[in-house]
């Protein structure tokens, strides 16, 4: 028979795992795509463990072990595109969504170079030091408008949910990442930017990444990364 300490430890470990999440699906034309079909299967598809090193190769698409590609799905410029979790965004934190245009077939492209631009973000809400809240927390997924002027072509779309509950120490922030593959149709002649490299976009010392969200309560919050390109 297991003793109470062993059962308590097992319960704790179960709760810790259940508090983690992945983003295995897209939402296209209102429909959630099957898991890991249009999204590259990440290393943590079973463990759901986050990335904490913003300089690692896994910080881009988290596929160093799976070496996964995915099927590319058509998405119209100006339409709604969503990225769905396997449960909900459990931890308090913020969201960034980046895209990068492939030079050819996105299935054979790794997304290296200064090619990424931000298309959506969900930041924190502060009121000068009385409270800080996180609108992304408990969302099942994130939906945004694909800019109408985005040029047609094949893209990686990268979800980045940054959990900040342990972010008071360096590499304490947890990044939940995945990359989908889309083909943008009916696009325009916009020039997305500013362009950044991933990894390379962060050092881990940014005030929105290295932060104690509990005490003292932050008077403001600075979203990490470049400004959003809206077309």
CSV table of C-alpha atoms in Angstrom, one decimal:
chain,number,residue,atom,x,y,z
A,1,UNK,CA,0.0,0.0,0.0
A,2,UNK,CA,1.2,3.5,-0.8
A,3,UNK,CA,1.6,5.8,2.1
A,4,UNK,CA,0.1,9.3,2.2
A,5,UNK,CA,3.3,11.1,1.3
A,6,UNK,CA,3.7,9.0,-1.8
A,7,UNK,CA,0.1,9.7,-2.8
A,8,UNK,CA,0.5,13.4,-2.1
A,9,UNK,CA,3.6,13.5,-4.3
A,10,UNK,CA,1.8,11.7,-7.1
A,11,UNK,CA,-1.1,14.1,-6.9
A,12,UNK,CA,1.3,17.1,-7.0
A,13,UNK,CA,3.1,15.8,-10.0
A,14,UNK,CA,-0.3,15.1,-11.8
A,15,UNK,CA,-1.4,18.7,-11.1
A,16,UNK,CA,1.9,20.1,-12.3
A,17,UNK,CA,1.6,18.2,-15.6
A,18,UNK,CA,-2.0,19.2,-16.0
A,19,UNK,CA,-1.1,22.8,-15.5
A,20,UNK,CA,1.0,22.7,-18.7
A,21,UNK,CA,-0.3,22.8,-22.2
A,22,UNK,CA,0.5,22.6,-25.9
A,23,UNK,CA,-0.9,24.3,-29.0
A,24,UNK,CA,-1.5,21.5,-31.5
A,25,UNK,CA,-4.3,22.9,-33.7
A,26,UNK,CA,-5.2,25.9,-35.8
A,27,UNK,CA,-8.7,27.3,-36.2
A,28,UNK,CA,-9.5,28.0,-39.8
A,29,UNK,CA,-12.9,29.1,-41.1
A,30,UNK,CA,-14.2,28.5,-37.6
A,31,UNK,CA,-13.1,24.9,-37.5
A,32,UNK,CA,-10.4,23.5,-35.2
A,33,UNK,CA,-8.0,21.4,-37.2
A,34,UNK,CA,-6.9,17.9,-35.9
A,35,UNK,CA,-4.0,18.0,-33.5
A,36,UNK,CA,-0.5,18.0,-35.1
A,37,UNK,CA,-1.8,18.0,-38.7
A,38,UNK,CA,-1.3,21.7,-39.6
A,39,UNK,CA,1.0,22.4,-36.6
A,40,UNK,CA,4.4,20.9,-36.3
A,41,UNK,CA,4.5,18.3,-33.5
A,42,UNK,CA,6.6,19.8,-30.7
A,43,UNK,CA,9.0,17.9,-28.4
A,44,UNK,CA,6.6,18.3,-25.5
A,45,UNK,CA,3.6,16.8,-27.2
A,46,UNK,CA,3.5,14.3,-24.3
A,47,UNK,CA,5.3,16.0,-21.5
A,48,UNK,CA,3.9,19.4,-22.2
A,49,UNK,CA,7.1,20.9,-20.6
A,50,UNK,CA,7.9,24.5,-21.6
A,51,UNK,CA,11.0,26.1,-23.1
A,52,UNK,CA,12.9,28.4,-20.7
A,53,UNK,CA,16.0,29.2,-22.6
A,54,UNK,CA,15.2,32.0,-25.1
A,55,UNK,CA,18.6,31.4,-26.9
A,56,UNK,CA,18.0,27.7,-27.6
A,57,UNK,CA,17.2,26.3,-31.0
A,58,UNK,CA,14.0,25.0,-29.5
A,59,UNK,CA,12.8,28.5,-28.9
A,60,UNK,CA,11.8,28.8,-32.6
A,61,UNK,CA,9.4,25.8,-33.1
A,62,UNK,CA,10.4,23.4,-30.4
A,63,UNK,CA,11.0,20.5,-32.8
A,64,UNK,CA,14.7,19.5,-32.2
A,65,UNK,CA,13.6,15.9,-31.3
A,66,UNK,CA,10.6,15.4,-33.5
A,67,UNK,CA,12.0,17.1,-36.6
A,68,UNK,CA,8.4,17.5,-37.5
A,69,UNK,CA,6.8,19.2,-40.5
A,70,UNK,CA,3.0,19.6,-41.1
A,71,UNK,CA,0.4,19.9,-43.7
A,72,UNK,CA,0.0,23.4,-45.1
A,73,UNK,CA,-3.6,24.8,-44.9
A,74,UNK,CA,-5.0,27.7,-47.0
A,75,UNK,CA,-5.9,30.9,-45.1
A,76,UNK,CA,-7.4,33.9,-46.7
A,77,UNK,CA,-5.8,37.3,-46.0
A,78,UNK,CA,-8.2,39.4,-44.0
A,79,UNK,CA,-9.8,36.3,-42.4
A,80,UNK,CA,-9.7,35.1,-38.8
A,81,UNK,CA,-7.0,32.6,-37.9
A,82,UNK,CA,-6.8,30.9,-34.5
A,83,UNK,CA,-4.4,28.7,-32.6
A,84,UNK,CA,-5.9,26.2,-30.2
A,85,UNK,CA,-4.5,24.7,-27.0
A,86,UNK,CA,-5.1,21.2,-25.8
A,87,UNK,CA,-6.9,22.5,-22.8
A,88,UNK,CA,-6.5,26.1,-21.7
A,89,UNK,CA,-3.8,28.6,-21.0
A,90,UNK,CA,-3.6,27.8,-17.3
A,91,UNK,CA,-0.8,30.1,-16.1
A,92,UNK,CA,-0.9,33.9,-15.7
A,93,UNK,CA,1.0,35.4,-18.6
A,94,UNK,CA,1.0,37.0,-22.0
A,95,UNK,CA,0.8,35.9,-25.7
A,96,UNK,CA,2.7,36.8,-28.8
A,97,UNK,CA,2.0,35.5,-32.3
A,98,UNK,CA,4.7,35.7,-35.0
A,99,UNK,CA,4.7,34.9,-38.7
A,100,UNK,CA,7.5,34.4,-41.2
A,101,UNK,CA,7.2,34.0,-45.0
A,102,UNK,CA,9.0,31.0,-46.4
A,103,UNK,CA,11.2,31.6,-49.5
A,104,UNK,CA,9.5,28.5,-51.1
A,105,UNK,CA,7.9,25.4,-49.7
A,106,UNK,CA,7.3,26.1,-46.0
A,107,UNK,CA,7.4,22.3,-45.2
A,108,UNK,CA,11.2,22.3,-46.0
A,109,UNK,CA,12.0,25.6,-44.2
A,110,UNK,CA,13.3,26.1,-40.7
A,111,UNK,CA,12.4,29.7,-40.2
A,112,UNK,CA,16.0,30.9,-39.7
A,113,UNK,CA,17.1,34.5,-40.1
A,114,UNK,CA,15.6,37.9,-39.6
A,115,UNK,CA,12.3,36.9,-41.0
A,116,UNK,CA,9.8,37.0,-38.2
A,117,UNK,CA,7.2,39.7,-37.5
A,118,UNK,CA,4.6,40.0,-34.8
A,119,UNK,CA,0.9,39.9,-35.9
A,120,UNK,CA,-0.9,39.7,-32.6
A,121,UNK,CA,-0.3,40.1,-28.9
A,122,UNK,CA,-2.3,39.8,-25.6
A,123,UNK,CA,-0.6,41.8,-22.9
A,124,UNK,CA,-1.1,42.3,-19.2
A,125,UNK,CA,-3.5,44.9,-17.7
A,126,UNK,CA,-2.2,47.1,-14.9
A,127,UNK,CA,-3.6,50.0,-12.9
A,128,UNK,CA,-0.6,51.7,-11.4
A,129,UNK,CA,0.3,49.1,-8.8
A,130,UNK,CA,-3.0,48.0,-7.3
A,131,UNK,CA,-3.5,44.9,-9.5
A,132,UNK,CA,-2.2,43.1,-12.6
A,133,UNK,CA,-4.4,40.8,-14.6
A,134,UNK,CA,-3.7,38.6,-17.6
A,135,UNK,CA,-6.5,38.5,-20.2
A,136,UNK,CA,-4.9,35.5,-22.0
A,137,UNK,CA,-5.2,33.3,-18.9
A,138,UNK,CA,-7.8,30.5,-19.2
A,139,UNK,CA,-8.3,31.1,-22.9
A,140,UNK,CA,-8.7,27.8,-24.9
A,141,UNK,CA,-7.2,29.5,-27.9
A,142,UNK,CA,-6.1,32.8,-29.5
A,143,UNK,CA,-7.7,34.2,-32.6
A,144,UNK,CA,-6.6,37.2,-34.7
A,145,UNK,CA,-7.1,38.8,-38.1
A,146,UNK,CA,-4.6,37.9,-40.8
A,147,UNK,CA,-3.6,41.4,-42.2
A,148,UNK,CA,-5.4,42.0,-45.5
A,149,UNK,CA,-2.3,43.5,-47.0
A,150,UNK,CA,-0.1,40.5,-46.1
A,151,UNK,CA,1.5,39.2,-49.3
A,152,UNK,CA,0.3,35.8,-50.6
A,153,UNK,CA,2.5,32.8,-50.0
A,154,UNK,CA,3.5,30.2,-47.5
A,155,UNK,CA,4.2,31.1,-43.9
A,156,UNK,CA,5.1,29.7,-40.5
A,157,UNK,CA,2.8,31.0,-37.8
A,158,UNK,CA,4.3,30.8,-34.3
A,159,UNK,CA,2.3,30.8,-31.1
A,160,UNK,CA,4.2,32.0,-27.9
A,161,UNK,CA,2.4,31.9,-24.6
A,162,UNK,CA,4.7,33.2,-21.9
A,163,UNK,CA,3.8,32.0,-18.4
A,164,UNK,CA,5.1,34.4,-15.7
A,165,UNK,CA,4.2,32.7,-12.4
A,166,UNK,CA,7.9,31.8,-11.9
A,167,UNK,CA,9.5,34.7,-13.8
A,168,UNK,CA,11.2,36.4,-10.9
A,169,UNK,CA,14.4,34.6,-11.7
A,170,UNK,CA,16.4,34.4,-14.9
A,171,UNK,CA,15.0,31.6,-17.2
A,172,UNK,CA,12.0,31.3,-14.8
A,173,UNK,CA,9.5,32.4,-17.4
A,174,UNK,CA,8.0,29.4,-19.3
A,175,UNK,CA,7.4,29.6,-23.0
A,176,UNK,CA,4.7,27.4,-24.6
A,177,UNK,CA,5.4,27.3,-28.3
A,178,UNK,CA,4.2,25.8,-31.6
A,179,UNK,CA,4.5,26.5,-35.3
A,180,UNK,CA,1.7,26.0,-37.8
A,181,UNK,CA,2.0,26.0,-41.6
A,182,UNK,CA,-0.3,28.2,-43.7
A,183,UNK,CA,-0.7,29.3,-47.3
A,184,UNK,CA,-2.0,32.9,-47.4
A,185,UNK,CA,-4.3,33.5,-50.4
A,186,UNK,CA,-5.7,36.7,-51.7
A,187,UNK,CA,-3.0,38.8,-50.1
A,188,UNK,CA,-1.8,42.3,-50.8
A,189,UNK,CA,1.4,44.2,-51.2
A,190,UNK,CA,2.3,45.1,-47.6
A,191,UNK,CA,5.8,45.0,-46.1
A,192,UNK,CA,5.6,43.2,-42.8
A,193,UNK,CA,8.0,44.4,-40.0
A,194,UNK,CA,10.0,45.0,-38.0
A,195,UNK,CA,11.7,41.7,-38.7
A,196,UNK,CA,13.5,39.8,-36.0
A,197,UNK,CA,15.2,36.4,-35.7
A,198,UNK,CA,14.0,33.6,-33.4
A,199,UNK,CA,15.9,32.8,-31.3
A,200,UNK,CA,17.5,36.2,-31.0
A,201,UNK,CA,14.4,38.4,-30.4
A,202,UNK,CA,14.9,38.2,-26.6
A,203,UNK,CA,17.8,37.9,-24.1
A,204,UNK,CA,15.6,36.8,-21.2
A,205,UNK,CA,16.4,40.0,-19.2
A,206,UNK,CA,13.5,42.0,-20.7
A,207,UNK,CA,11.3,43.6,-18.1
A,208,UNK,CA,8.3,41.7,-19.5
A,209,UNK,CA,10.1,38.3,-19.1
A,210,UNK,CA,12.2,38.8,-16.0
A,211,UNK,CA,9.5,40.0,-13.6
A,212,UNK,CA,7.9,39.3,-10.3
A,213,UNK,CA,4.1,39.6,-10.9
A,214,UNK,CA,3.2,39.1,-7.3
A,215,UNK,CA,5.1,41.6,-5.1
A,216,UNK,CA,5.6,44.4,-5.4
A,217,UNK,CA,2.7,44.5,-7.8
A,218,UNK,CA,4.0,45.9,-11.1
A,219,UNK,CA,2.8,49.4,-11.9
A,220,UNK,CA,3.1,48.8,-15.6
A,221,UNK,CA,3.9,46.0,-18.0
A,222,UNK,CA,6.1,46.1,-21.1
A,223,UNK,CA,5.2,43.5,-23.7
A,224,UNK,CA,8.3,41.7,-25.0
A,225,UNK,CA,9.2,41.8,-28.6
A,226,UNK,CA,8.7,44.2,-31.5
A,227,UNK,CA,5.5,46.1,-32.2
A,228,UNK,CA,2.6,44.4,-33.9
A,229,UNK,CA,2.4,44.7,-37.7
A,230,UNK,CA,-1.2,45.2,-38.7
A,231,UNK,CA,-0.8,45.8,-42.4
